[in-house]
Short mmCIF file of C-alpha atoms in Angstrom, two decimals:
data_model
loop_
_atom_site.label_atom_id
_atom_site.label_comp_id
_atom_site.label_asym_id
_atom_site.label_seq_id
_atom_site.Cartn_x
_atom_site.Cartn_y
_atom_site.Cartn_z
CA UNK B 12 95.76 136.05 51.18
CA UNK B 13 94.99 138.96 53.29
CA UNK B 14 92.20 138.99 55.75
CA UNK B 15 90.46 142.30 56.18
CA UNK B 16 89.67 142.95 59.82
CA UNK B 17 87.04 145.43 60.74
CA UNK B 18 87.30 146.15 64.27
CA UNK B 19 84.84 148.67 65.60
CA UNK B 20 86.09 151.17 68.20
CA UNK B 21 85.21 149.85 71.69
CA UNK B 22 84.69 146.46 70.30
CA UNK B 23 86.75 144.36 72.53
CA UNK B 24 84.49 141.46 73.16
CA UNK B 25 85.57 138.12 74.42
CA UNK B 26 83.79 136.73 71.34
CA UNK B 27 86.30 138.23 68.99
CA UNK B 28 89.17 135.89 70.12
CA UNK B 29 87.76 132.78 68.98
CA UNK B 30 86.27 134.59 65.87
CA UNK B 31 89.69 135.68 64.62
CA UNK B 32 91.14 132.21 65.01
CA UNK B 33 88.75 129.91 64.03
CA UNK B 34 86.81 131.67 61.36
CA UNK B 35 89.40 133.73 59.59
CA UNK B 36 91.41 130.97 58.45
CA UNK B 37 88.39 129.62 56.64
CA UNK B 38 86.88 132.82 55.42
CA UNK B 39 88.49 135.34 53.12
CA UNK B 40 86.34 138.26 53.69
CA UNK B 41 85.22 138.24 57.15
CA UNK B 42 82.96 140.38 59.09
CA UNK B 43 81.03 140.47 62.25
CA UNK B 44 77.40 141.12 62.65
CA UNK B 45 76.68 143.19 65.71
CA UNK B 46 73.06 143.66 66.70
CA UNK B 47 72.38 145.83 69.48
CA UNK B 48 68.66 146.55 70.13
CA UNK B 49 68.96 148.93 73.10
CA UNK B 50 71.84 151.10 71.73
CA UNK B 51 71.93 152.56 68.36
CA UNK B 52 75.73 153.00 68.73
CA UNK B 53 77.05 149.88 67.50
CA UNK B 54 74.77 150.08 64.41
CA UNK B 55 76.91 152.86 62.99
CA UNK B 56 79.85 150.49 62.62
CA UNK B 57 78.04 147.20 61.81
CA UNK B 58 80.40 144.99 60.38
CA UNK B 59 78.78 142.40 58.45
CA UNK B 60 79.24 138.85 58.01
CA UNK B 61 79.26 136.10 55.84
CA UNK B 62 80.99 134.03 53.41
CA UNK B 63 83.27 131.12 53.28
CA UNK B 64 85.46 129.49 50.82
CA UNK B 65 83.42 126.45 51.27
CA UNK B 66 81.74 125.67 47.96
CA UNK B 67 78.22 126.01 48.70
CA UNK B 68 78.26 126.98 52.32
CA UNK B 69 77.32 130.21 53.72
CA UNK B 70 78.20 131.47 57.00
CA UNK B 71 77.05 134.24 59.34
CA UNK B 72 78.72 135.10 62.47
CA UNK B 73 76.12 136.76 64.78
CA UNK B 74 77.49 138.79 67.73
CA UNK B 75 74.57 140.14 69.78
CA UNK B 76 76.56 141.96 72.47
CA UNK B 77 78.36 139.25 74.23
CA UNK B 78 76.45 136.39 72.71
CA UNK B 79 77.93 134.80 69.60
CA UNK B 80 76.60 132.25 67.16
CA UNK B 81 77.99 130.92 63.96
CA UNK B 82 75.50 129.67 61.30
CA UNK B 83 75.76 127.95 58.04
CA UNK B 84 73.17 127.17 55.36
CA UNK B 85 73.52 124.15 52.97
CA UNK B 86 71.10 123.73 50.23
CA UNK B 87 69.01 123.20 48.38
CA UNK B 88 70.99 119.81 48.30
CA UNK B 89 70.23 116.22 47.76
CA UNK B 90 68.01 114.67 50.45
CA UNK B 91 68.04 111.26 52.17
CA UNK B 92 65.19 108.93 50.96
CA UNK B 93 63.54 108.81 54.43
CA UNK B 94 63.37 112.55 54.76
CA UNK B 95 62.17 113.33 51.18
CA UNK B 96 59.09 115.41 50.76
CA UNK B 97 57.65 115.33 47.22
CA UNK B 98 55.98 118.70 47.23
CA UNK B 99 58.56 120.89 49.29
CA UNK B 100 61.99 121.02 50.59
CA UNK B 101 62.71 119.50 53.96
CA UNK B 102 64.17 121.97 56.26
CA UNK B 103 66.36 120.76 59.06
CA UNK B 104 68.05 122.65 61.87
CA UNK B 105 71.28 121.32 63.67
CA UNK B 106 72.07 123.07 66.94
CA UNK B 107 75.55 122.35 68.36
CA UNK B 108 76.13 123.54 71.87
CA UNK B 109 79.59 124.97 72.87
CA UNK B 110 80.73 121.57 74.51
CA UNK B 111 79.34 118.12 74.53
CA UNK B 112 76.38 116.61 72.67
CA UNK B 113 72.98 118.37 72.06
CA UNK B 114 70.60 117.83 75.00
CA UNK B 115 66.93 118.52 75.65
CA UNK B 116 67.00 122.25 75.73
CA UNK B 117 69.17 122.33 72.52
CA UNK B 118 66.60 120.15 70.76
CA UNK B 119 63.96 122.81 71.75
CA UNK B 120 66.01 125.45 70.14
CA UNK B 121 66.53 123.35 67.17
CA UNK B 122 62.83 122.85 66.70
CA UNK B 123 62.01 126.51 67.08
CA UNK B 124 64.69 127.44 64.56
CA UNK B 125 63.50 124.76 62.18
CA UNK B 126 59.79 125.73 62.49
CA UNK B 127 60.53 129.49 62.10
CA UNK B 128 62.82 129.07 59.13
CA UNK B 129 60.60 126.58 57.21
CA UNK B 130 57.72 129.17 57.45
CA UNK B 131 59.90 131.98 56.38
CA UNK B 132 61.38 129.93 53.37
CA UNK B 133 59.51 129.37 50.09
CA UNK B 134 59.91 125.61 50.47
CA UNK B 135 57.51 124.74 47.63
CA UNK B 136 60.12 126.15 45.15
CA UNK B 137 62.61 123.33 45.71
CA UNK B 138 60.69 120.09 46.10
CA UNK B 139 62.70 116.81 46.89
CA UNK B 140 65.62 118.81 48.33
CA UNK B 141 66.92 119.40 51.84
CA UNK B 142 67.83 122.73 53.31
CA UNK B 143 70.04 122.37 56.43
CA UNK B 144 70.70 125.34 58.94
CA UNK B 145 73.72 124.67 61.17
CA UNK B 146 73.91 126.77 64.30
CA UNK B 147 77.00 126.51 66.50
CA UNK B 148 76.87 128.16 69.79
CA UNK B 149 80.08 130.11 70.55
CA UNK B 150 79.20 132.12 73.64
CA UNK B 151 76.19 132.55 75.71
CA UNK B 152 75.75 135.77 77.58
CA UNK B 153 71.91 136.05 77.54
CA UNK B 154 69.52 136.01 74.69
CA UNK B 155 71.02 132.90 73.02
CA UNK B 156 67.87 131.76 71.27
CA UNK B 157 67.18 135.24 69.91
CA UNK B 158 70.70 135.43 68.66
CA UNK B 159 70.50 132.02 67.09
CA UNK B 160 67.23 132.82 65.13
CA UNK B 161 68.76 136.10 63.90
CA UNK B 162 72.06 134.31 62.88
CA UNK B 163 69.95 131.91 60.93
CA UNK B 164 67.97 134.56 59.22
CA UNK B 165 71.29 136.37 58.40
CA UNK B 166 72.67 133.10 56.87
CA UNK B 167 69.56 132.59 54.80
CA UNK B 168 69.75 136.11 53.51
CA UNK B 169 73.20 135.53 52.38
CA UNK B 170 72.50 132.15 50.76
CA UNK B 171 70.07 133.89 48.43
CA UNK B 172 67.41 131.18 49.04
CA UNK B 173 63.80 132.26 48.18
CA UNK B 174 61.97 133.41 51.18
CA UNK B 175 58.47 134.94 51.83
CA UNK B 176 59.77 137.36 54.57
CA UNK B 177 62.51 137.64 57.03
CA UNK B 178 62.41 136.97 60.73
CA UNK B 179 63.79 138.63 63.75
CA UNK B 180 63.95 137.52 67.45
CA UNK B 181 64.03 139.77 70.37
CA UNK B 182 64.31 138.56 74.13
CA UNK B 183 63.23 140.41 77.21
CA UNK B 184 63.05 139.73 80.90
CA UNK B 185 60.84 140.81 83.85
CA UNK B 186 62.70 141.52 87.02
CA UNK B 187 61.44 141.23 90.69
CA UNK B 188 60.31 144.90 90.58
CA UNK B 189 58.19 144.16 87.57
CA UNK B 190 60.35 146.23 85.13
CA UNK B 191 60.60 144.89 81.61
CA UNK B 192 64.21 144.84 80.29
CA UNK B 193 64.88 144.22 76.55
CA UNK B 194 67.78 142.16 75.49
CA UNK B 195 69.11 141.40 78.88
CA UNK B 196 72.63 139.89 79.64
CA UNK B 197 73.29 136.74 81.89
CA UNK B 198 74.08 138.87 84.75
CA UNK B 199 70.69 140.67 84.66
CA UNK B 200 68.93 137.33 83.85
CA UNK B 201 69.92 136.03 87.31
CA UNK B 202 67.71 138.57 88.99
CA UNK B 203 64.82 137.84 86.61
CA UNK B 204 61.32 136.54 87.44
CA UNK B 205 60.60 135.61 83.83
CA UNK B 206 62.26 135.70 80.48
CA UNK B 207 60.59 135.89 77.17
CA UNK B 208 61.75 135.54 73.58
CA UNK B 209 59.59 136.54 70.57
CA UNK B 210 60.03 135.96 66.89
CA UNK B 211 58.41 138.42 64.45
CA UNK B 212 57.99 138.39 60.67
CA UNK B 213 59.09 141.29 58.59
CA UNK B 214 55.95 142.17 56.79
CA UNK B 215 53.08 142.60 59.43
CA UNK B 216 55.36 142.05 62.52
CA UNK B 217 53.18 139.13 63.64
CA UNK B 218 54.51 136.74 66.18
CA UNK B 219 55.91 133.69 64.61
CA UNK B 220 57.23 131.92 67.73
CA UNK B 221 57.42 132.61 71.42
CA UNK B 222 59.40 131.02 74.16
CA UNK B 223 58.85 131.86 77.82
CA UNK B 224 60.09 130.66 81.20
CA UNK B 225 58.94 131.83 84.66
CA UNK B 226 55.67 133.45 85.89
CA UNK B 227 54.16 136.69 84.66
CA UNK B 228 50.67 138.07 84.29
CA UNK B 229 48.95 138.48 80.88
CA UNK B 230 49.29 142.23 81.06
CA UNK B 231 53.10 141.86 81.47
CA UNK B 232 53.10 139.55 78.56
CA UNK B 233 51.30 142.00 76.20
CA UNK B 234 53.53 144.82 77.48
CA UNK B 235 56.75 142.88 76.90
CA UNK B 236 55.38 141.84 73.47
CA UNK B 237 54.87 145.42 72.52
CA UNK B 238 58.34 146.43 73.59
CA UNK B 239 59.85 143.61 71.70
CA UNK B 240 57.99 144.29 68.61
CA UNK B 241 59.33 147.83 68.60
CA UNK B 242 62.74 146.39 69.18
CA UNK B 243 62.52 144.26 66.18
CA UNK B 244 62.26 147.23 63.79
CA UNK B 245 65.87 147.90 64.56
CA UNK B 246 66.91 144.41 63.48
CA UNK B 247 64.94 144.50 60.24
CA UNK B 248 66.54 147.88 59.42
CA UNK B 249 69.89 146.37 60.30
CA UNK B 250 69.29 143.55 57.88
CA UNK B 251 68.84 145.95 55.11
CA UNK B 252 71.87 147.79 55.88
CA UNK B 253 73.85 144.64 55.81
CA UNK B 254 72.52 143.70 52.43
CA UNK B 255 73.54 147.17 51.14
CA UNK B 256 76.99 146.91 52.55
CA UNK B 257 77.58 143.53 51.14
CA UNK B 258 76.44 144.66 47.79
CA UNK B 259 78.66 147.78 47.96
CA UNK B 260 81.62 145.65 49.01
CA UNK B 261 81.25 143.46 45.96
CA UNK B 262 80.97 146.41 43.67
CA UNK B 263 83.80 148.28 45.10
CA UNK B 264 87.53 147.45 44.44
CA UNK B 265 89.18 145.68 47.12
CA UNK B 266 93.01 145.30 46.56
CA UNK B 267 93.49 143.40 49.78
CA UNK B 268 91.49 140.48 48.28
CA UNK B 269 94.22 139.66 45.80
CA UNK B 270 95.60 136.32 46.38
CA UNK P 30 57.67 148.06 52.15
CA UNK P 31 57.47 149.31 48.58
CA UNK P 32 60.67 149.45 46.58
CA UNK P 33 62.05 150.98 43.24
CA UNK P 34 64.53 149.84 40.65
CA UNK P 35 68.09 150.13 42.00
CA UNK P 36 67.10 149.84 45.70
CA UNK P 37 68.41 147.25 48.03
CA UNK P 38 65.44 144.77 48.50
CA UNK P 39 64.72 142.09 51.07
CA UNK P 40 62.24 139.13 50.93
CA UNK P 41 58.76 140.44 51.40
CA UNK P 42 59.14 143.74 49.85
CA UNK P 43 56.62 144.91 47.09
CA UNK P 44 57.63 146.38 43.76
CA UNK P 45 55.98 149.80 43.34
CA UNK P 46 53.07 149.26 40.80
CA UNK P 47 54.83 149.87 37.39
CA UNK P 48 52.57 152.22 35.45
CA UNK P 49 49.11 150.85 35.68
CA UNK P 50 48.16 152.25 32.25
CA UNK P 51 50.82 150.03 30.56
CA UNK P 52 48.84 146.95 29.41
CA UNK P 53 52.03 145.13 28.30
CA UNK P 54 53.36 142.00 29.97
CA UNK P 55 55.70 142.09 32.95
CA UNK P 56 58.57 139.73 32.88
CA UNK P 57 59.77 138.55 36.28
CA UNK P 58 63.29 137.24 36.58
CA UNK P 59 65.01 135.47 39.48
CA UNK P 60 64.12 136.53 43.06
CA UNK P 61 60.63 137.81 42.07
CA UNK P 62 57.18 136.13 42.43
CA UNK P 63 53.65 137.18 41.83
CA UNK P 64 51.16 137.12 44.62
CA UNK P 65 47.57 138.19 43.80
CA UNK P 66 48.03 141.59 42.02
CA UNK P 67 51.39 142.43 43.69
CA UNK P 68 54.89 141.53 42.59
CA UNK P 69 56.90 140.31 45.74
CA UNK P 70 60.61 140.06 46.35
CA UNK P 71 61.87 136.58 47.34
CA UNK P 72 65.74 137.08 47.59
CA UNK P 73 67.76 139.82 49.05
CA UNK P 74 69.75 141.86 46.59
CA UNK P 75 69.53 144.84 44.29
CA UNK P 76 66.40 145.23 42.13
CA UNK P 77 67.26 145.71 38.40
CA UNK P 78 65.26 146.40 35.33
CA UNK P 79 66.03 146.05 31.66
CA UNK P 80 64.00 147.58 28.82
CA UNK P 81 60.43 148.40 29.68
CA UNK P 82 59.27 145.41 31.54
CA UNK P 83 61.97 143.00 32.54
CA UNK P 84 62.73 142.89 36.25
CA UNK P 85 65.13 140.74 38.32
CA UNK P 86 66.99 140.76 41.61
CA UNK P 87 70.78 140.76 41.49
CA UNK P 88 71.93 138.46 44.34
CA UNK P 89 75.21 136.71 45.23
CA UNK P 90 74.26 133.10 45.48
CA UNK P 91 76.50 130.08 45.16
CA UNK P 92 74.10 127.22 44.84
CA UNK P 93 73.11 126.47 41.31
CA UNK P 94 69.52 125.89 40.39
CA UNK P 95 69.18 124.52 36.98
CA UNK P 96 67.55 126.81 34.28
CA UNK P 97 66.38 125.66 30.84
CA UNK P 98 68.70 126.56 28.17
CA UNK P 99 71.93 127.18 30.30
CA UNK P 100 75.19 125.82 29.16
CA UNK P 101 76.84 124.04 31.94
CA UNK P 102 80.12 122.14 32.78
CA UNK P 103 79.56 118.80 34.48
CA UNK P 104 81.28 115.57 35.53
CA UNK P 105 80.00 112.09 34.43
CA UNK P 106 79.56 110.14 37.49
CA UNK P 107 77.42 107.17 36.48
CA UNK P 108 76.15 105.31 33.55
CA UNK P 109 73.03 103.24 33.67
CA UNK P 110 71.66 101.57 30.62
CA UNK P 111 71.41 104.33 27.94
CA UNK P 112 71.76 107.46 30.10
CA UNK P 113 74.72 109.05 31.82
CA UNK P 114 74.30 110.75 35.19
CA UNK P 115 76.20 114.07 35.26
CA UNK P 116 77.02 116.20 38.31
CA UNK P 117 76.33 119.86 37.53
CA UNK P 118 76.34 121.13 41.05
CA UNK P 119 72.52 121.11 41.54
CA UNK P 120 70.42 119.40 44.11
CA UNK P 121 69.93 116.37 41.65
CA UNK P 122 72.30 114.76 39.18
CA UNK P 123 71.27 115.56 35.47
CA UNK P 124 70.70 112.89 32.87
CA UNK P 125 72.40 112.81 29.63
CA UNK P 126 71.30 110.35 26.99
CA UNK P 127 73.81 108.65 24.74
CA UNK P 128 71.71 109.65 21.74
CA UNK P 129 72.15 113.21 22.48
CA UNK P 130 75.53 113.49 20.82
CA UNK P 131 76.46 114.51 17.35
CA UNK P 132 76.19 111.57 15.00
CA UNK P 133 75.18 109.04 17.72
CA UNK P 134 73.04 106.21 16.85
CA UNK P 135 71.89 102.99 18.56
CA UNK P 136 74.81 101.24 16.87
CA UNK P 137 77.37 104.04 16.96
CA UNK P 138 77.51 104.85 20.63
CA UNK P 139 79.57 107.99 21.79
CA UNK P 140 82.82 107.40 23.68
CA UNK P 141 81.95 108.65 27.18
CA UNK P 142 83.65 107.29 30.21
CA UNK P 143 82.86 107.89 33.92
CA UNK P 144 84.91 110.76 35.09
CA UNK P 145 84.79 112.67 31.70
CA UNK P 146 84.07 116.31 31.72
CA UNK P 147 81.00 117.40 29.44
CA UNK P 148 80.07 120.73 28.28
CA UNK P 149 76.25 120.51 27.74
CA UNK P 150 73.05 122.43 27.32
CA UNK P 151 69.98 122.07 29.74
CA UNK P 152 67.16 120.80 27.55
CA UNK P 153 64.71 120.43 30.52
CA UNK P 154 65.01 122.14 33.89
CA UNK P 155 61.77 121.97 35.94
CA UNK P 156 61.68 121.70 39.81
CA UNK P 157 59.62 118.64 39.56
CA UNK P 158 61.68 116.79 36.93
CA UNK P 159 65.24 115.62 36.78
CA UNK P 160 67.38 118.01 34.85
CA UNK P 161 68.25 116.84 31.25
CA UNK P 162 71.26 117.65 29.27
CA UNK P 163 72.08 117.41 25.52
CA UNK P 164 75.31 117.87 23.62
CA UNK P 165 73.72 118.87 20.29
CA UNK P 166 71.66 121.82 19.18
CA UNK P 167 68.28 121.53 17.61
CA UNK P 168 69.95 120.85 14.14
CA UNK P 169 71.78 117.89 15.54
CA UNK P 170 75.18 119.66 15.35
CA UNK P 171 77.46 119.57 18.44
CA UNK P 172 78.78 123.18 18.01
CA UNK P 173 81.07 123.92 21.00
CA UNK P 174 79.12 121.22 23.15
CA UNK P 175 80.37 117.61 23.90
CA UNK P 176 83.06 115.84 25.94
CA UNK P 177 85.88 118.21 26.79
CA UNK P 178 89.42 116.74 25.93
CA UNK P 179 91.64 115.27 28.55
CA UNK P 180 94.33 117.29 30.44
CA UNK P 181 92.10 120.30 31.44
CA UNK P 182 91.64 121.74 34.90
CA UNK P 183 88.15 122.11 36.41
CA UNK P 184 87.43 124.60 39.25
CA UNK P 185 84.41 126.27 40.69
CA UNK P 186 83.50 129.88 41.52
CA UNK P 187 80.45 131.81 42.55
CA UNK P 188 77.65 132.22 40.09
CA UNK P 189 77.95 136.01 40.25
CA UNK P 190 81.50 135.79 38.87
CA UNK P 191 80.33 133.61 35.97
CA UNK P 192 77.95 136.22 34.92
CA UNK P 193 80.57 138.82 35.33
CA UNK P 194 83.15 137.14 33.09
CA UNK P 195 80.51 136.23 30.45
CA UNK P 196 79.29 139.95 30.35
CA UNK P 197 80.18 141.29 26.82
CA UNK P 198 81.65 144.38 28.64
CA UNK P 199 84.24 142.21 30.37
CA UNK P 200 87.33 141.97 28.25
CA UNK P 201 89.15 139.61 30.72
CA UNK P 202 89.17 136.34 28.72
CA UNK P 203 90.07 138.43 25.61
CA UNK P 204 93.00 140.12 27.07
CA UNK P 205 94.41 136.88 28.62
CA UNK P 206 93.87 135.22 25.40
CA UNK P 207 95.94 137.78 23.41
CA UNK P 208 99.11 136.59 25.27
CA UNK P 209 98.54 133.21 26.58
CA UNK P 210 96.84 130.64 24.45
CA UNK P 211 94.07 128.66 26.28
CA UNK P 212 90.83 126.70 25.88
CA UNK P 213 88.17 127.51 28.40
CA UNK P 214 84.55 126.27 28.99
CA UNK P 215 82.50 128.44 31.24
CA UNK P 216 79.34 126.79 32.75
CA UNK P 217 76.64 128.82 34.12
CA UNK P 218 76.60 126.38 37.17
CA UNK P 219 79.72 127.91 38.47
CA UNK P 220 82.18 125.29 36.99
CA UNK P 221 84.95 126.25 34.70
CA UNK P 222 87.14 123.94 32.64
CA UNK P 223 90.44 125.32 31.47
CA UNK P 224 93.30 123.88 29.36
CA UNK P 225 96.68 125.65 28.65
CA UNK P 226 100.10 124.40 27.65
CA UNK P 227 101.74 124.46 31.04
CA UNK P 228 100.77 124.17 34.64
CA UNK P 229 102.10 127.82 35.44
CA UNK P 230 99.89 129.26 32.85
CA UNK P 231 96.91 127.35 34.26
CA UNK P 232 97.55 128.69 37.73
CA UNK P 233 98.03 132.21 36.51
CA UNK P 234 94.64 132.14 34.70
CA UNK P 235 92.76 130.52 37.56
CA UNK P 236 94.06 133.14 39.95
CA UNK P 237 93.25 135.89 37.68
CA UNK P 238 89.67 134.66 37.23
CA UNK P 239 89.03 134.12 40.89
CA UNK P 240 90.57 137.44 41.96
CA UNK P 241 88.15 139.18 39.43
CA UNK P 242 85.30 138.51 41.80
CA UNK P 243 85.73 141.70 43.67
CA UNK P 244 87.06 143.84 40.76
CA UNK P 245 85.25 146.30 38.48
CA UNK P 246 85.47 145.93 34.66
CA UNK P 247 88.17 148.66 34.20
CA UNK P 248 90.35 147.12 37.08
CA UNK P 249 90.21 143.76 35.44
CA UNK P 250 92.25 144.98 32.52
CA UNK P 251 95.20 146.01 34.76
CA UNK P 252 95.05 142.66 36.67
CA UNK P 253 95.37 140.86 33.34
CA UNK P 254 98.39 142.92 32.43
CA UNK P 255 100.02 142.04 35.90
CA UNK P 256 99.34 138.39 35.34
CA UNK P 257 100.84 138.35 31.80
CA UNK P 258 103.85 140.39 32.95
CA UNK P 259 104.41 138.04 35.88
CA UNK P 260 104.18 135.02 33.38
CA UNK P 261 106.68 136.62 30.99
CA UNK P 262 109.15 137.66 33.73
CA UNK P 263 109.47 134.03 34.94
#
């Protein structure tokens, strides 16, 4: 079995190390998803994602600059009797931190991902089933929540589950000089007054979820919302690019895949 | 965003109004749904059209969702009273009545054991009901359906690959069959059952089928030749 490696020039991220070891052994065609909202550069060699040998499991590796998250979607599958919903699928999100057991702030992320995804999914199409979204944190260099939401959406795209629309999350921060910075890294976040994460839908670009910390004025909130909404366009066009590449990949001959 | 046939589509996209003068029906396949007067996309993939009015989205999914009329391969996992429970890879186990076999009566029960592999047709597949299987056609004849003989090998692959090898344009099973004698049952649920004379041949055919996932139709022919030559060389 030959594993194809797509390494973009200048793509020497710490995230790659674990990626090649842990994931390649499991997946045959492995790609990375790189989302860069501020620079268009990485979009030219976006190396997409997602599939595993696991029978019904779909993986997405989402690398947003130095932040990396691995997601899997399992379902529509059989559901435990206590979680059964007779008119729709029960959506659950499982968030695993890098080390240790999930804590309070992990549960918060879990809830946000679950609420966002259950709104985006056409849950009424699969009554009495469960759809699990498993999110494993790999590396946090700022904007982890946004990365997790985007990774969950990529995994849902790849699983082929029916959805009403896609979602995209963008994070931003306000520094002490009141400048708004889109998609900050952890170094920049140390000098922040407030940090905000917005989730948008793909049709009308409405807010689906919002998470904020710190103090800011209403004006600053509105301004950062506007900037993040503009940033989300890049993610949505990136999703379309990914799907196009995956379908081309399947249509094209790939001799390296021979086992 | 409005899309046309052949485009890459994402959930939430709208199909461009197909000729409004056309009063004929529009048939929506997988990945599409109607909302008010618009046709919306629900899964990501490539939009396809056949004939004048049949639309669907070509996507690469692996989870099987039962569809009425599909023929599937399943494993009998349980028996309760007069029905068998069959695992067909969907979210719920399908039920198979013991009367749904050729020549079966209340006194003459079919010989089905737990663990047997059955090749059956979906009689009922609704999201609100348990899927129901039958091993006879509407004339009460079994045709190719029924319990598959012992000694076969069962494996799973993606639903896209199943559609590919069952495509009339795909000569794969025919080319392999010209040199290697084998029995195969291909279920639309992504399960395949295969029986050959030797383990070597089974491995070769399974590998050939799984490799075809990423190949085009004309490349599959040379793959089959490679496999046949490798087998003969041994």
